[in-house]
Every structure is written in C-alpha cells, then in structure tokens.
PDB file of C-alpha atoms in Angstrom:
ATOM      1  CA  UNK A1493     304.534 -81.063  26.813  1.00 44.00           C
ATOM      2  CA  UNK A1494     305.890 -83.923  28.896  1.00 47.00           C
ATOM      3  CA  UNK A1495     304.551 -86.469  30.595  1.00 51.00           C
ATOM      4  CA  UNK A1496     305.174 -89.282  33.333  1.00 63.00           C
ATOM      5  CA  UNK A1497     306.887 -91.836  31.964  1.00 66.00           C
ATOM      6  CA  UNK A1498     305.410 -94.516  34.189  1.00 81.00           C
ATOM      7  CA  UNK A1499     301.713 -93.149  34.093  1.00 90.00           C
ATOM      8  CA  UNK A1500     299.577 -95.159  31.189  1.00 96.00           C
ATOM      9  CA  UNK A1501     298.357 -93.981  28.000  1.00 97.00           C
ATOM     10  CA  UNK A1502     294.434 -94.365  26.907  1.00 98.00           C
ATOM     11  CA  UNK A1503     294.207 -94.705  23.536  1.00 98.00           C
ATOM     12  CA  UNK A1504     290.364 -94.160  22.370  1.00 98.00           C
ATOM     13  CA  UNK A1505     289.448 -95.719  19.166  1.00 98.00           C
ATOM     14  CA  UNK A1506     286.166 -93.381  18.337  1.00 98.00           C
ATOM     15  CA  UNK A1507     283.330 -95.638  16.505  1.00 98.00           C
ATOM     16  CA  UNK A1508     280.068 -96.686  16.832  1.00 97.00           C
ATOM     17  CA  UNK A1509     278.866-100.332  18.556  1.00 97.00           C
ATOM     18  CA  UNK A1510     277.209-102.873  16.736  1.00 96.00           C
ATOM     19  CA  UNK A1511     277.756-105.484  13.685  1.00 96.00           C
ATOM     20  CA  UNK A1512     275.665-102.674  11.562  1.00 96.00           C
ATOM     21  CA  UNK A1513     278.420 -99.732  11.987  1.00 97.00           C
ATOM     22  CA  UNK A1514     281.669-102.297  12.269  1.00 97.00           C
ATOM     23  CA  UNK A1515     282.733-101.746   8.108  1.00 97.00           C
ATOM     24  CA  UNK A1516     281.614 -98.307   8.212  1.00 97.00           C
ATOM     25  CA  UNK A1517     284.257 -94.887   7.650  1.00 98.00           C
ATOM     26  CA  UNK A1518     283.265 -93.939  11.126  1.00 97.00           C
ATOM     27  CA  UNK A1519     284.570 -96.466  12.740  1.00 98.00           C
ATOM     28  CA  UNK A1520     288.108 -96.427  11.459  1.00 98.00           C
ATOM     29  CA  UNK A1521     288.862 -95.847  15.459  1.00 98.00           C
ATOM     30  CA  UNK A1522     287.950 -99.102  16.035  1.00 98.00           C
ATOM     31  CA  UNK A1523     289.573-101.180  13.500  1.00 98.00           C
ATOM     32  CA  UNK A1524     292.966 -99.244  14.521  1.00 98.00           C
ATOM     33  CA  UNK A1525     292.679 -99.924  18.445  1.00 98.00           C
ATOM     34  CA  UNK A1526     291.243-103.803  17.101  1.00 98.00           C
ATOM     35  CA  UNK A1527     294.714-104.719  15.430  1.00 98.00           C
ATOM     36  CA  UNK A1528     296.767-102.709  18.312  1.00 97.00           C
ATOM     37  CA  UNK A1529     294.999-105.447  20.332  1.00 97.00           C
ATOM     38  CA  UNK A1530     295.774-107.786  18.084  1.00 97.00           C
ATOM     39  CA  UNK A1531     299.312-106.930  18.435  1.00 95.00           C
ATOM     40  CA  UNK A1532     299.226-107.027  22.237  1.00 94.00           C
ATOM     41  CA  UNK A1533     298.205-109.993  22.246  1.00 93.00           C
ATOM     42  CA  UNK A1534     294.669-109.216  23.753  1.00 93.00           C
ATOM     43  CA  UNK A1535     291.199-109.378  23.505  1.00 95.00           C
ATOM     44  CA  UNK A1536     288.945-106.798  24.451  1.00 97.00           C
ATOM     45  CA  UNK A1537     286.561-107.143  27.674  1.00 97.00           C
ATOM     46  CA  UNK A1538     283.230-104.865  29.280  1.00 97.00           C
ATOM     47  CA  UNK A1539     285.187-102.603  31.654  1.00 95.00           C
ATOM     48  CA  UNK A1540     282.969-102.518  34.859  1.00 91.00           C
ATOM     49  CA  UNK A1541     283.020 -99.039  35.574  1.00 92.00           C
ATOM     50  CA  UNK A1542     282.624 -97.129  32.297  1.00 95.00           C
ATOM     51  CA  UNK A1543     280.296 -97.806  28.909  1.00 96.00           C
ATOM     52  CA  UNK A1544     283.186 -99.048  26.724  1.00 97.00           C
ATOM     53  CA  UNK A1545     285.571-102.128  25.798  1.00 98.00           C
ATOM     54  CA  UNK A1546     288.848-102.299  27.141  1.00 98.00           C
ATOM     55  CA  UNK A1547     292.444-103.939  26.397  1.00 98.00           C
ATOM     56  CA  UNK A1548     295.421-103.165  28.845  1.00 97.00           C
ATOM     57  CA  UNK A1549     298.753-103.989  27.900  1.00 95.00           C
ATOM     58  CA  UNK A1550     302.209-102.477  26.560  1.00 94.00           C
ATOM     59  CA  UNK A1551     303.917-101.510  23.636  1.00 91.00           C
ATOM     60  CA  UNK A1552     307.547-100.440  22.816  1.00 86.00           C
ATOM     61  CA  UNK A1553     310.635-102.557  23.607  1.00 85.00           C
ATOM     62  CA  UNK A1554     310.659-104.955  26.717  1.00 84.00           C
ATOM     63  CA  UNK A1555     312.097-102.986  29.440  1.00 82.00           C
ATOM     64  CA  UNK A1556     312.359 -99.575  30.657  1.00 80.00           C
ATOM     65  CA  UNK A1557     311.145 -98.000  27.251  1.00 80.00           C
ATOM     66  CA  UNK A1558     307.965 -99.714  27.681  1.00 89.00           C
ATOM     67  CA  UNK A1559     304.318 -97.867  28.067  1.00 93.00           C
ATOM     68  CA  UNK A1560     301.203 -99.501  29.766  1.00 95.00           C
ATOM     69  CA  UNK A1561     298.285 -98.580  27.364  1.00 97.00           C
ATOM     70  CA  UNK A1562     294.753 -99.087  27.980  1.00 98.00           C
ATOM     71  CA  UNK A1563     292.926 -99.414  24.342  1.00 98.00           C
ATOM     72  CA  UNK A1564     289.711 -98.328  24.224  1.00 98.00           C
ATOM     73  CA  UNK A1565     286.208 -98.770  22.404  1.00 98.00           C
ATOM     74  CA  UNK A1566     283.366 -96.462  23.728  1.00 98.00           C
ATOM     75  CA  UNK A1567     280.041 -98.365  23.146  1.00 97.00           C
ATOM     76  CA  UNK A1568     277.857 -95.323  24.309  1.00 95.00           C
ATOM     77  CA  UNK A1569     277.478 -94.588  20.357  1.00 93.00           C
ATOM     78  CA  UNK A1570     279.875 -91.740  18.961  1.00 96.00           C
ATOM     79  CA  UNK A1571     278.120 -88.842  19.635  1.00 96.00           C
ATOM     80  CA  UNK A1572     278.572 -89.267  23.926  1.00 97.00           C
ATOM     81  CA  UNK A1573     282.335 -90.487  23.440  1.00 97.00           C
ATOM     82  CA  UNK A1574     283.353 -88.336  26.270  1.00 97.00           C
ATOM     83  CA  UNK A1575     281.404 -90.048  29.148  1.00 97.00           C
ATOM     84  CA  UNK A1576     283.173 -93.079  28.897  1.00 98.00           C
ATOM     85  CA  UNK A1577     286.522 -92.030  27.965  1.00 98.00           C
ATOM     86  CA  UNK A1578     286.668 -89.748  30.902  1.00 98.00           C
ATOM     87  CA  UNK A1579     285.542 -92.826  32.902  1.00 98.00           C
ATOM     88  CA  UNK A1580     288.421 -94.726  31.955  1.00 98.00           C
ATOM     89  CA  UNK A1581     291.020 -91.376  32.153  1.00 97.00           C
ATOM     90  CA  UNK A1582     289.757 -91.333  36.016  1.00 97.00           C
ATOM     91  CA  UNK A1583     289.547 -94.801  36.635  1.00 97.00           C
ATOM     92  CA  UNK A1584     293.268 -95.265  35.408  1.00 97.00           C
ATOM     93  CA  UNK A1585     294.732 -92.093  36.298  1.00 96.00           C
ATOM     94  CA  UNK A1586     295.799 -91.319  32.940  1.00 97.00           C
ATOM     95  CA  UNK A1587     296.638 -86.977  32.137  1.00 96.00           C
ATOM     96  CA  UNK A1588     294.933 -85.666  29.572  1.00 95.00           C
ATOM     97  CA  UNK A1589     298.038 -85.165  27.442  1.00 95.00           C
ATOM     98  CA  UNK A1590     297.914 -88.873  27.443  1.00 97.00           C
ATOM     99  CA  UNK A1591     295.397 -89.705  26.080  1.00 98.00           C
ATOM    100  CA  UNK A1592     294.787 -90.220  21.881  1.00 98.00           C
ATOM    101  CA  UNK A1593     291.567 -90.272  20.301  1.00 98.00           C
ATOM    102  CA  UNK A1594     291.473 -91.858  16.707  1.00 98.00           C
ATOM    103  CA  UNK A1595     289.456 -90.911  14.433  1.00 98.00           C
ATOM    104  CA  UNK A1596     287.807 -90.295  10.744  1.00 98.00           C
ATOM    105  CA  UNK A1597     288.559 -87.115   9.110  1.00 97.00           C
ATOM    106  CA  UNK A1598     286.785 -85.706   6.328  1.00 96.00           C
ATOM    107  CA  UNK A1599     289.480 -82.897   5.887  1.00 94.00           C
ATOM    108  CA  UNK A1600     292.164 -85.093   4.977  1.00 96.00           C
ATOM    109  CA  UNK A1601     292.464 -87.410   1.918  1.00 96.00           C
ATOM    110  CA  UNK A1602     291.431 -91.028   2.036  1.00 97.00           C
ATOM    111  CA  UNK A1603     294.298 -93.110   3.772  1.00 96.00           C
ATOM    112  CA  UNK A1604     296.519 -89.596   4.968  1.00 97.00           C
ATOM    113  CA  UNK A1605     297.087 -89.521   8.495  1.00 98.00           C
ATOM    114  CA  UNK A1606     297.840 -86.343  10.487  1.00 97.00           C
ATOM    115  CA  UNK A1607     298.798 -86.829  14.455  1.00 98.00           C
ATOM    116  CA  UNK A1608     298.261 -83.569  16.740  1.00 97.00           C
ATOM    117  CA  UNK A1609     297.615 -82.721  20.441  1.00 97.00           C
ATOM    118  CA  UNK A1610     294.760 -80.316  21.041  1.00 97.00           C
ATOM    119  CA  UNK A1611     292.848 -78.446  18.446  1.00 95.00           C
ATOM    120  CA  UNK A1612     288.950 -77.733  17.575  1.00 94.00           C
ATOM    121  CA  UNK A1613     286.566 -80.782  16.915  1.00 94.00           C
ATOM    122  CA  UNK A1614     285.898 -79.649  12.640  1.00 91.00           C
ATOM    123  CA  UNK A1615     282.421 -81.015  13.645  1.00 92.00           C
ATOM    124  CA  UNK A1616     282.992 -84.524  14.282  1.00 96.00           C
ATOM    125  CA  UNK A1617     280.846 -85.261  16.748  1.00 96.00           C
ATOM    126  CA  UNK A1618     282.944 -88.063  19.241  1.00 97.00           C
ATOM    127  CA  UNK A1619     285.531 -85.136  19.521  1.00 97.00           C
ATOM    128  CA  UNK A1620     283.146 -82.805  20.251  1.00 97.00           C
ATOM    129  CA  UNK A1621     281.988 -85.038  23.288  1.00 98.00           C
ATOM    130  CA  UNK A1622     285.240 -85.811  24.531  1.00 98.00           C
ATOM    131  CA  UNK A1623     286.083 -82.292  24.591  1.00 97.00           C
ATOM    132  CA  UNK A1624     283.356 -80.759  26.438  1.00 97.00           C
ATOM    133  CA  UNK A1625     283.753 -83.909  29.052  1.00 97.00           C
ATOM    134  CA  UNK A1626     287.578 -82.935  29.437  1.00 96.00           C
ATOM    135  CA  UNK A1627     289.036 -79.945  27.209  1.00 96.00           C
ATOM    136  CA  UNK A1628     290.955 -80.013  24.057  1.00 96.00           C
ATOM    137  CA  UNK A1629     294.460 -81.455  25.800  1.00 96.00           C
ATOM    138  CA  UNK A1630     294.238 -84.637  24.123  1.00 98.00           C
ATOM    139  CA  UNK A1631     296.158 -86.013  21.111  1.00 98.00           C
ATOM    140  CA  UNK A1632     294.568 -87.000  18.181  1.00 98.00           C
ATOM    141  CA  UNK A1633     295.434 -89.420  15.381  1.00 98.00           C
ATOM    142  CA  UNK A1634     293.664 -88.250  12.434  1.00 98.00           C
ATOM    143  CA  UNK A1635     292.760 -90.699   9.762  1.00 98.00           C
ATOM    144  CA  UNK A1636     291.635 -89.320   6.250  1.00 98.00           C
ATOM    145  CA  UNK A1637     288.673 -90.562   4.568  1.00 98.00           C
ATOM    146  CA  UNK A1638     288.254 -87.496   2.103  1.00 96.00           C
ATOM    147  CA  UNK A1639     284.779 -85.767   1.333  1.00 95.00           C
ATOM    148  CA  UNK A1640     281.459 -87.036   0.559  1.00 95.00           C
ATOM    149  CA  UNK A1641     280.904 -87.300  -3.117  1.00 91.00           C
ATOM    150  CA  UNK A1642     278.597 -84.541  -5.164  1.00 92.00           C
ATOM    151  CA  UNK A1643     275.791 -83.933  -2.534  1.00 93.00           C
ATOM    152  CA  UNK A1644     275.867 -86.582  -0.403  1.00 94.00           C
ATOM    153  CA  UNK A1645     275.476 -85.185   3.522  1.00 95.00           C
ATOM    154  CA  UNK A1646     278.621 -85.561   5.255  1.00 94.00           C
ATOM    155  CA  UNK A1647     276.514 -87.879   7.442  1.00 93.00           C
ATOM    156  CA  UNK A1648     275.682 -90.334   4.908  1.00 95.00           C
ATOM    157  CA  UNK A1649     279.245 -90.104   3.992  1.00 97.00           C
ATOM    158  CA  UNK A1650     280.669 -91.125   7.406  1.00 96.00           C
ATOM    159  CA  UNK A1651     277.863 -94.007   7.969  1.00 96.00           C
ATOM    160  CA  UNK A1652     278.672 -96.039   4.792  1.00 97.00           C
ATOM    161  CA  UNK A1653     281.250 -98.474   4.467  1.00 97.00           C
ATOM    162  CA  UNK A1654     284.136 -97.911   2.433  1.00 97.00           C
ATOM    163  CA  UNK A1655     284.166 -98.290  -0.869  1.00 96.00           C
ATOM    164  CA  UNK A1656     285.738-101.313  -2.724  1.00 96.00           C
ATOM    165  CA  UNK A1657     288.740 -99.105  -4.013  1.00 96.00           C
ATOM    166  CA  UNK A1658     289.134 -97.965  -0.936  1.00 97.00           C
ATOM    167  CA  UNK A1659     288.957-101.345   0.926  1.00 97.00           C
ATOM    168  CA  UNK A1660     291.742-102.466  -1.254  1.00 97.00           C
ATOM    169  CA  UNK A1661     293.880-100.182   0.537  1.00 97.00           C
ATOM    170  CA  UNK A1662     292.322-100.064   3.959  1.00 98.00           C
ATOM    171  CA  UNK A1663     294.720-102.497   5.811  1.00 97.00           C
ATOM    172  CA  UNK A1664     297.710-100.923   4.726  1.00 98.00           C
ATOM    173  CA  UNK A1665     296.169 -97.285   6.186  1.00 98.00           C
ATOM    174  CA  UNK A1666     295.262 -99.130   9.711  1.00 98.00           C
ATOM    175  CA  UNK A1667     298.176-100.837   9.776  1.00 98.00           C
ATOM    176  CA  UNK A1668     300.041 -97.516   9.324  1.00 98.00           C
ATOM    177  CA  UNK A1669     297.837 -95.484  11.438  1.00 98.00           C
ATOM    178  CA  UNK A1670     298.298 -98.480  14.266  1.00 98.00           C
ATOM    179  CA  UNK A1671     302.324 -98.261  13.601  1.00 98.00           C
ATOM    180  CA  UNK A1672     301.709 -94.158  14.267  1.00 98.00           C
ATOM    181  CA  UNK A1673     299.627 -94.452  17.278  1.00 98.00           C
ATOM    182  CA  UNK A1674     303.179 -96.871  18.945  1.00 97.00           C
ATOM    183  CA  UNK A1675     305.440 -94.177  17.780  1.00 96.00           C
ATOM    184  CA  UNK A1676     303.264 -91.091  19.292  1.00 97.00           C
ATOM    185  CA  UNK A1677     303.359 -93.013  22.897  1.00 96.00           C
ATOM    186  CA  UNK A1678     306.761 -94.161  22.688  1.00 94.00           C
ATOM    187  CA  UNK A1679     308.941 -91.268  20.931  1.00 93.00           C
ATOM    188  CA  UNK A1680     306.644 -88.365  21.092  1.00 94.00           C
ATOM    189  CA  UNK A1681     304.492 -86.205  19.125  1.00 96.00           C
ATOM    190  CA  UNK A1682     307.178 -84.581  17.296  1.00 96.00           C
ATOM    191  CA  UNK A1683     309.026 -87.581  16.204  1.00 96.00           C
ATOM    192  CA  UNK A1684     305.847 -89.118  15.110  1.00 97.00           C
ATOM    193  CA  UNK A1685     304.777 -86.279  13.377  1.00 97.00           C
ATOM    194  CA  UNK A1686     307.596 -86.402  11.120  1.00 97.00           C
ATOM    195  CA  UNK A1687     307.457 -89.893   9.965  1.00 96.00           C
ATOM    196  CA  UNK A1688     303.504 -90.206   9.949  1.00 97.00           C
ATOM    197  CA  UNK A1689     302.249 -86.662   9.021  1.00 93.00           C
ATOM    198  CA  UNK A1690     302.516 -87.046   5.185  1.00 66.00           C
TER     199      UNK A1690
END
C-alpha cells in the first residue's frame, strides 16, 4: 500500500495511565513510544484536543528521507484506545495506513516482535477499540510477552509487571522494537518485516 510521503505518521503506544500500570506487560506501548521520544529529543505534552500525550518530531536521515511522526500515549485507559487515537489521526491528517499501534502480545514469545498492517484484534482489548473507531487499516508492531503461566487469567497476566528474568532483557526488546517501529515508517513494511519479524 503506499502512502504520502510528506503526510505524518501516528505512532500509538497502547498502555494504561498512571504510576500503578507504568512497569506492567501492558504497557510495553508506552515504554517503546517513551524512548522513541527519548530519541527525538522530546518530551511528551497534554494534546488539547484529544485524551492522550503527545510528542511530534522526525525520524530517518536529515533531509528529504525524513518522516514527521506524532508519538502517542492514550490516557483514556486501554480498553477506549480508539477515541483518542482517532482524535489525533483527524486532528493531524494522518491515513489510516499510517498509523502503528504497539502493543503486548500474548501469542508471541516474550521479547519476539512481529510488524503487520491490518489483521483481527486476538482479543486485546486497545486494538479492539481502535478498530471499531477506524477499521483494521492500521499497522501494528507486535511485541511478545508469551502466555500466562498454569491458570493464571490472561488478565492477571497482562496487569503484572514483568518478571525479573524478563526485566533483564526488557531494554534490549524496546530498544529493538523502537529500532523496528523507525524502519516500518522509513523503508516500509516489507523491509521491516524482514529484519524485525524473527
């Protein structure tokens, strides 16, 4: 599918608000957009017209093969991601096909990422709100964090914060899954896909 070069990308990192959620496997969205800010160079602010946090900037090479990004935090709680991220798509004229959610994903192993445009929601609950707000056109960076343990409900699961093997590990993954979500907006979902889809 392509896109306008010059319009800007939204990149939605899916999570819940508060100091109580920030560790938790939920919110791996948010510590991925939180070091692409970083890496911009910005700090995110209350956008005034939609529930969520917001960092513009760039990424890529100076120069023509440059993209304007918005990063995005939804604070409306994960379950009504789709109110705020379709603010933002309308407020900054962004396509669908250019926007990318990130996201926990139970199907995958811990720390395996998988980059895709369109697709069901397998249940997680922020996808299923952004895709009844604005269809399934969207691209999604998919970040493993493997299945509950024995009997634990997958909602448990998602709402603890990872474990200290796993924590070892974890800023190697978001660094990763932050290099993947630069490649997807400047070389494509195909290129991408080969170097991040393990």
């Amino acid at each position: 599918m392509m896109t306008d070069a010059n319009a800007p990308w939204l990149i939605a990192g899916l999570g819940n608000p508060g100091p109580g959620y920030a560790a938790n496997r939920h919110n791996v969205g948010f510590m991925v957009v939180d070091l692409l800010a970083q890496r911009m160079g910005g700090g995110f602010k209350r956008h005034g017209k939609a529930q969520a946090q917001v960092v513009e900037g760039r990424v890529g090479p100076p120069g023509p093969g440059s993209r304007r990004v918005v990063l995005a935090k939804p604070m409306s709680y994960m379950n009504l991601s789709g109110g705020p991220v379709t603010a933002l798509r309308d407020f900054y004229k962004v396509p669908t096909a250019n926007i990318v959610a990130v996201h926990d994903e139970l199907d995958i192993d811990f720390g395996v990422l998988r980059l895709k445009l369109g697709g069901g929601d397998n249940g997680h609950n922020g996808l299923k709100s952004m895709t009844k707000a604005m269809g399934s056109d969207y691209h999604r960076v998919r970040f493993g964090i493997g299945r509950p343990p024995g009997r634990m409900p997958v909602a448990d699961f998602v709402l603890k914060d990872f474990s200290g093997a796993e924590r070892k590990e974890l800023d190697y993954f978001v660094d990763r899954a932050a290099d993947a979500v630069e490649a997807l907006v400047i070389e494509g979902l195909e290129r991408a896909q080969g170097t991040y889809n393990s």
